[in-house]
Amino acid sequence: MKKVMVLFLIMILAVGLLAACGETKDSNTGDKKTLVMATSADYAPFEYIESDKSDDIIGFDVDLAKAIAGKIGYEVEVKDMDFGGLIQSLKSGQADFVLAGMTPTEKRKKNVDFSDIYYTAQHMVISKKESGIATVEDLEGKTVGVQLGSIQEGKAEEINETVALKVENRNRIPELIQELKAGRFDAIIIEDTVAKGYLDKEADLTSFTISDDPEEAGSAIAFPKDSDLTEKFNQELQKMKENGELQELIVKWFGGEN
Ligand code: ARG
């Protein structure tokens, strides 16, 4: 009789334990909602793949997305696509937000909403040292490569109004570098932080900065129009600016100054 009681108790305990395990497991994974971040992972150190190490998309924007989403109870799934398709991915509901070093331009604001700017940038013209290209005027008659749909494409077209040049676009930043090295482009325009990575490893390239207001080329997070995430993300971004967490990410990925 006693043995039966003990066995019975053990069974109850075991069932209880199992149920408890199930619960904790649930609240760790099952409960957490996932947000889809769309990006164009051709943009080190913002978002890129270190293909010799893994297929993961890493970078400043990925860390920033995970930090903010984590604070408001979400996990992040990163989707890679061409830069030119990012706005559409928000409009069609394929993504919850875009983090891609994207600049909040007036034109884009007609289709999507933006957070505040989290990092500023400037346009940089890169060419081969041997080309002798050192000023905007030197671009006269040259073929200038830019990323399709980027504000650098807009900049090249703007320059073309006063300095006649040929604007060519490509979907991905590495393609621009390749065309430049192959001599099919005389120069390319990309943002300074991304340019730096290439200038550091390609000794035959040189650059100069087009000095506009850095806010004008800065990066922000984009959301579908009227998403309730915009305000939530912006609040967390603001806190990260104040408590130094953003600066920590800047140091980690850009190595220092803002
Ligand atoms: N800041 C520029 C723009 O918004 C270029 C961004 C390119 N981003 C990228 N992940 N390739 O147009």
Tab-separated table of C-alpha atoms and ligand atoms in Angstrom:
chain	number	residue	atom	x	y	z
A	1	MET	CA	0.000	0.000	0.000
A	2	LYS	CA	2.723	2.473	1.013
A	3	LYS	CA	4.757	1.669	-2.115
A	4	VAL	CA	1.812	2.509	-4.311
A	5	MET	CA	1.412	5.879	-2.603
A	6	VAL	CA	5.113	6.741	-3.103
A	7	LEU	CA	4.964	5.737	-6.747
A	8	PHE	CA	1.882	7.838	-7.187
A	9	LEU	CA	3.564	10.855	-5.620
A	10	ILE	CA	6.631	10.437	-7.811
A	11	MET	CA	4.412	10.351	-10.875
A	12	ILE	CA	2.642	13.545	-9.886
A	13	LEU	CA	5.971	15.224	-9.267
A	14	ALA	CA	7.339	14.080	-12.601
A	15	VAL	CA	4.301	15.337	-14.496
A	16	GLY	CA	4.563	18.658	-12.680
A	17	LEU	CA	8.222	18.977	-13.530
A	18	LEU	CA	7.628	18.213	-17.192
A	19	ALA	CA	4.840	20.744	-17.368
A	20	ALA	CA	7.054	23.371	-15.760
A	21	CYS	CA	9.786	22.702	-18.310
A	22	GLY	CA	7.292	23.019	-21.114
A	23	GLU	CA	6.193	26.374	-19.806
A	24	THR	CA	9.618	27.947	-19.579
A	25	LYS	CA	10.442	26.692	-23.020
A	26	ASP	CA	7.293	28.264	-24.372
A	27	SER	CA	7.921	31.686	-22.949
A	28	ASN	CA	11.462	31.709	-24.295
A	29	THR	CA	10.677	30.910	-27.864
A	30	GLY	CA	7.046	30.456	-28.716
A	31	ASP	CA	5.939	33.765	-27.218
A	32	LYS	CA	8.558	35.968	-28.834
A	33	LYS	CA	7.291	37.583	-31.951
A	34	THR	CA	9.552	38.037	-34.926
A	35	LEU	CA	9.984	41.166	-37.019
A	36	VAL	CA	11.300	40.945	-40.551
A	37	MET	CA	14.078	43.383	-41.374
A	38	ALA	CA	14.804	43.928	-45.043
A	39	THR	CA	18.266	45.082	-46.048
A	40	SER	CA	20.768	45.093	-48.879
A	41	ALA	CA	23.708	43.180	-47.449
A	42	ASP	CA	26.335	44.680	-49.730
A	43	TYR	CA	27.264	47.474	-47.391
A	44	ALA	CA	30.048	46.798	-44.914
A	45	PRO	CA	30.212	47.720	-42.088
A	46	PHE	CA	26.428	48.408	-42.024
A	47	GLU	CA	25.290	45.044	-43.386
A	48	TYR	CA	27.307	42.387	-45.133
A	49	ILE	CA	28.171	38.719	-45.271
A	50	GLU	CA	31.637	37.477	-44.396
A	51	SER	CA	31.278	34.604	-46.815
A	52	ASP	CA	34.462	32.833	-45.743
A	53	LYS	CA	33.062	32.589	-42.203
A	54	SER	CA	29.291	32.049	-42.522
A	55	ASP	CA	26.130	32.969	-44.440
A	56	ASP	CA	24.935	35.267	-41.667
A	57	ILE	CA	24.264	38.900	-42.375
A	58	ILE	CA	26.184	40.945	-39.841
A	59	GLY	CA	27.006	44.591	-39.243
A	60	PHE	CA	26.072	47.766	-37.436
A	61	ASP	CA	22.483	47.840	-38.727
A	62	VAL	CA	21.881	44.219	-37.750
A	63	ASP	CA	23.129	44.861	-34.211
A	64	LEU	CA	21.061	48.026	-33.956
A	65	ALA	CA	17.933	46.223	-35.158
A	66	LYS	CA	18.411	43.365	-32.708
A	67	ALA	CA	19.099	45.732	-29.815
A	68	ILE	CA	15.995	47.842	-30.400
A	69	ALA	CA	13.708	44.932	-31.231
A	70	GLY	CA	14.957	43.006	-28.197
A	71	LYS	CA	14.043	45.880	-25.899
A	72	ILE	CA	10.448	45.865	-27.072
A	73	GLY	CA	10.137	42.070	-27.080
A	74	TYR	CA	10.843	41.007	-30.630
A	75	GLU	CA	13.283	38.836	-32.458
A	76	VAL	CA	14.637	39.839	-35.841
A	77	GLU	CA	14.782	37.890	-39.073
A	78	VAL	CA	16.977	39.500	-41.721
A	79	LYS	CA	16.006	39.366	-45.404
A	80	ASP	CA	18.551	40.279	-48.072
A	81	MET	CA	17.519	41.990	-51.309
A	82	ASP	CA	18.710	44.632	-53.754
A	83	PHE	CA	18.668	48.159	-52.384
A	84	GLY	CA	16.259	49.292	-55.097
A	85	GLY	CA	13.598	46.864	-53.828
A	86	LEU	CA	13.611	47.847	-50.158
A	87	ILE	CA	10.892	50.518	-50.190
A	88	GLN	CA	8.623	48.181	-52.129
A	89	SER	CA	9.194	45.421	-49.550
A	90	LEU	CA	7.664	47.729	-46.933
A	91	LYS	CA	4.782	48.743	-49.140
A	92	SER	CA	3.903	45.150	-49.949
A	93	GLY	CA	4.154	43.985	-46.341
A	94	GLN	CA	7.115	41.659	-46.966
A	95	ALA	CA	9.100	43.404	-44.239
A	96	ASP	CA	8.321	45.207	-40.982
A	97	PHE	CA	11.193	47.644	-41.288
A	98	VAL	CA	14.251	48.440	-43.374
A	99	LEU	CA	17.682	49.004	-41.911
A	100	ALA	CA	20.095	49.501	-44.778
A	101	GLY	CA	21.986	52.720	-44.256
A	102	MET	CA	18.958	54.313	-45.875
A	103	THR	CA	18.649	58.089	-46.039
A	104	PRO	CA	15.286	59.653	-45.193
A	105	THR	CA	14.715	61.680	-48.360
A	106	GLU	CA	11.575	63.706	-49.100
A	107	LYS	CA	10.800	61.437	-52.016
A	108	ARG	CA	10.995	58.270	-49.909
A	109	LYS	CA	8.920	59.897	-47.176
A	110	LYS	CA	6.005	59.901	-49.573
A	111	ASN	CA	5.996	56.105	-49.403
A	112	VAL	CA	7.415	55.150	-46.002
A	113	ASP	CA	7.997	56.613	-42.534
A	114	PHE	CA	11.434	57.073	-40.962
A	115	SER	CA	12.970	57.094	-37.516
A	116	ASP	CA	15.409	59.827	-36.550
A	117	ILE	CA	18.864	59.679	-38.109
A	118	TYR	CA	21.235	57.268	-36.336
A	119	TYR	CA	24.417	57.936	-38.295
A	120	THR	CA	25.559	60.673	-40.645
A	121	ALA	CA	27.425	60.271	-43.917
A	122	GLN	CA	28.965	62.073	-46.848
A	123	HIS	CA	29.293	61.257	-50.503
A	124	MET	CA	32.681	60.062	-51.623
A	125	VAL	CA	33.983	59.873	-55.173
A	126	ILE	CA	36.376	56.964	-55.688
A	127	SER	CA	38.574	56.501	-58.720
A	128	LYS	CA	41.866	54.904	-59.660
A	129	LYS	CA	44.892	56.937	-58.598
A	130	GLU	CA	46.153	56.954	-62.183
A	131	SER	CA	42.939	58.671	-63.378
A	132	GLY	CA	43.903	61.993	-61.848
A	133	ILE	CA	40.282	62.639	-60.856
A	134	ALA	CA	40.393	64.964	-57.850
A	135	THR	CA	37.410	67.307	-58.133
A	136	VAL	CA	33.805	67.197	-59.309
A	137	GLU	CA	34.859	69.142	-62.437
A	138	ASP	CA	37.285	66.340	-63.342
A	139	LEU	CA	34.260	64.071	-63.819
A	140	GLU	CA	33.427	65.839	-67.080
A	141	GLY	CA	32.970	63.281	-69.851
A	142	LYS	CA	33.543	60.390	-67.446
A	143	THR	CA	31.449	57.319	-66.677
A	144	VAL	CA	30.326	57.412	-63.053
A	145	GLY	CA	28.908	54.322	-61.328
A	146	VAL	CA	26.329	54.427	-58.535
A	147	GLN	CA	24.035	52.014	-56.720
A	148	LEU	CA	20.611	51.748	-58.326
A	149	GLY	CA	18.019	53.699	-56.361
A	150	SER	CA	20.523	55.282	-53.981
A	151	ILE	CA	20.868	58.963	-53.166
A	152	GLN	CA	24.326	58.699	-54.713
A	153	GLU	CA	22.554	58.015	-57.998
A	154	GLY	CA	20.598	61.221	-57.416
A	155	LYS	CA	23.821	63.052	-56.613
A	156	ALA	CA	25.464	61.888	-59.852
A	157	GLU	CA	22.445	63.065	-61.821
A	158	GLU	CA	22.564	66.407	-60.033
A	159	ILE	CA	26.261	66.831	-60.895
A	160	ASN	CA	25.417	65.918	-64.478
A	161	GLU	CA	23.322	69.095	-64.708
A	162	THR	CA	26.483	71.191	-64.560
A	163	VAL	CA	29.308	68.761	-65.386
A	164	ALA	CA	28.358	66.507	-68.300
A	165	LEU	CA	29.018	62.881	-67.376
A	166	LYS	CA	27.549	59.441	-67.951
A	167	VAL	CA	25.706	57.888	-65.004
A	168	GLU	CA	25.690	54.072	-64.824
A	169	ASN	CA	23.994	52.064	-62.107
A	170	ARG	CA	24.408	48.604	-60.620
A	171	ASN	CA	22.426	46.746	-57.953
A	172	ARG	CA	25.274	45.956	-55.576
A	173	ILE	CA	28.222	47.913	-54.204
A	174	PRO	CA	30.820	45.174	-54.953
A	175	GLU	CA	29.748	45.360	-58.606
A	176	LEU	CA	30.620	49.057	-58.619
A	177	ILE	CA	34.087	48.325	-57.267
A	178	GLN	CA	34.572	45.574	-59.843
A	179	GLU	CA	33.570	47.830	-62.749
A	180	LEU	CA	35.860	50.560	-61.445
A	181	LYS	CA	38.803	48.192	-61.188
A	182	ALA	CA	38.058	46.769	-64.637
A	183	GLY	CA	38.144	50.286	-66.073
A	184	ARG	CA	34.530	50.289	-67.234
A	185	PHE	CA	33.751	53.064	-64.756
A	186	ASP	CA	36.061	56.051	-64.289
A	187	ALA	CA	34.662	56.806	-60.854
A	188	ILE	CA	31.964	55.684	-58.461
A	189	ILE	CA	30.067	57.567	-55.759
A	190	ILE	CA	29.391	55.802	-52.453
A	191	GLU	CA	29.130	56.925	-48.856
A	192	ASP	CA	32.299	57.665	-46.918
A	193	THR	CA	32.024	54.978	-44.229
A	194	VAL	CA	31.550	52.221	-46.799
A	195	ALA	CA	34.182	53.701	-49.116
A	196	LYS	CA	36.741	53.573	-46.333
A	197	GLY	CA	36.635	49.763	-46.226
A	198	TYR	CA	37.550	49.552	-49.901
A	199	LEU	CA	40.150	52.323	-49.789
A	200	ASP	CA	41.902	50.535	-46.921
A	201	LYS	CA	42.387	47.364	-48.914
A	202	GLU	CA	42.735	48.643	-52.490
A	203	ALA	CA	45.978	50.605	-52.706
A	204	ASP	CA	45.411	51.798	-56.288
A	205	LEU	CA	42.219	53.696	-55.406
A	206	THR	CA	41.906	57.295	-54.308
A	207	SER	CA	38.989	59.446	-53.174
A	208	PHE	CA	37.608	62.847	-52.378
A	209	THR	CA	34.552	63.907	-50.423
A	210	ILE	CA	31.686	65.962	-51.790
A	211	SER	CA	31.023	68.169	-48.802
A	212	ASP	CA	27.314	68.545	-48.368
A	213	ASP	CA	25.466	68.689	-45.078
A	214	PRO	CA	26.189	65.265	-43.491
A	215	GLU	CA	22.595	65.034	-42.187
A	216	GLU	CA	21.467	65.018	-45.790
A	217	ALA	CA	23.088	61.663	-46.451
A	218	GLY	CA	22.517	60.211	-42.968
A	219	SER	CA	20.851	56.893	-42.195
A	220	ALA	CA	17.504	56.159	-40.554
A	221	ILE	CA	15.183	53.196	-40.058
A	222	ALA	CA	12.284	52.947	-42.498
A	223	PHE	CA	8.798	51.588	-41.728
A	224	PRO	CA	5.592	51.071	-43.654
A	225	LYS	CA	3.437	54.215	-43.505
A	226	ASP	CA	1.624	54.519	-40.159
A	227	SER	CA	3.309	51.482	-38.581
A	228	ASP	CA	3.098	51.582	-34.779
A	229	LEU	CA	6.689	50.382	-34.707
A	230	THR	CA	8.001	53.777	-35.841
A	231	GLU	CA	7.374	55.515	-32.543
A	232	LYS	CA	8.443	52.502	-30.451
A	233	PHE	CA	11.715	52.105	-32.336
A	234	ASN	CA	12.360	55.813	-32.257
A	235	GLN	CA	11.932	55.956	-28.488
A	236	GLU	CA	14.406	53.116	-27.981
A	237	LEU	CA	16.812	54.690	-30.459
A	238	GLN	CA	16.622	57.933	-28.502
A	239	LYS	CA	17.403	56.069	-25.262
A	240	MET	CA	20.352	54.322	-26.907
A	241	LYS	CA	21.681	57.716	-28.004
A	242	GLU	CA	21.423	59.014	-24.451
A	243	ASN	CA	22.813	56.013	-22.550
A	244	GLY	CA	25.812	55.477	-24.825
A	245	GLU	CA	24.673	52.150	-26.302
A	246	LEU	CA	24.562	53.628	-29.803
A	247	GLN	CA	28.047	55.025	-29.388
A	248	GLU	CA	29.232	51.554	-28.330
A	249	LEU	CA	27.922	50.114	-31.587
A	250	ILE	CA	29.562	52.941	-33.516
A	251	VAL	CA	32.897	52.140	-31.914
A	252	LYS	CA	32.412	48.414	-32.523
A	253	TRP	CA	31.645	48.720	-36.247
A	254	PHE	CA	33.074	52.045	-37.389
A	255	GLY	CA	35.946	52.189	-34.996
A	256	GLY	CA	35.265	55.481	-33.295
A	257	GLU	CA	34.242	58.943	-34.357
A	258	ASN	CA	30.684	59.782	-35.306
B	1	ARG	N1	22.415	56.191	-47.948
B	1	ARG	C1	22.208	55.878	-49.322
B	1	ARG	C2	20.735	55.919	-49.665
B	1	ARG	O1	19.914	55.889	-48.797
B	1	ARG	C3	22.806	54.556	-49.734
B	1	ARG	C4	22.382	53.389	-48.928
B	1	ARG	C5	22.809	52.063	-49.550
B	1	ARG	N2	22.574	50.962	-48.656
B	1	ARG	C6	22.899	49.678	-48.903
B	1	ARG	N3	22.650	48.793	-47.971
B	1	ARG	N4	23.436	49.338	-50.027
B	1	ARG	O2	20.357	55.965	-50.796
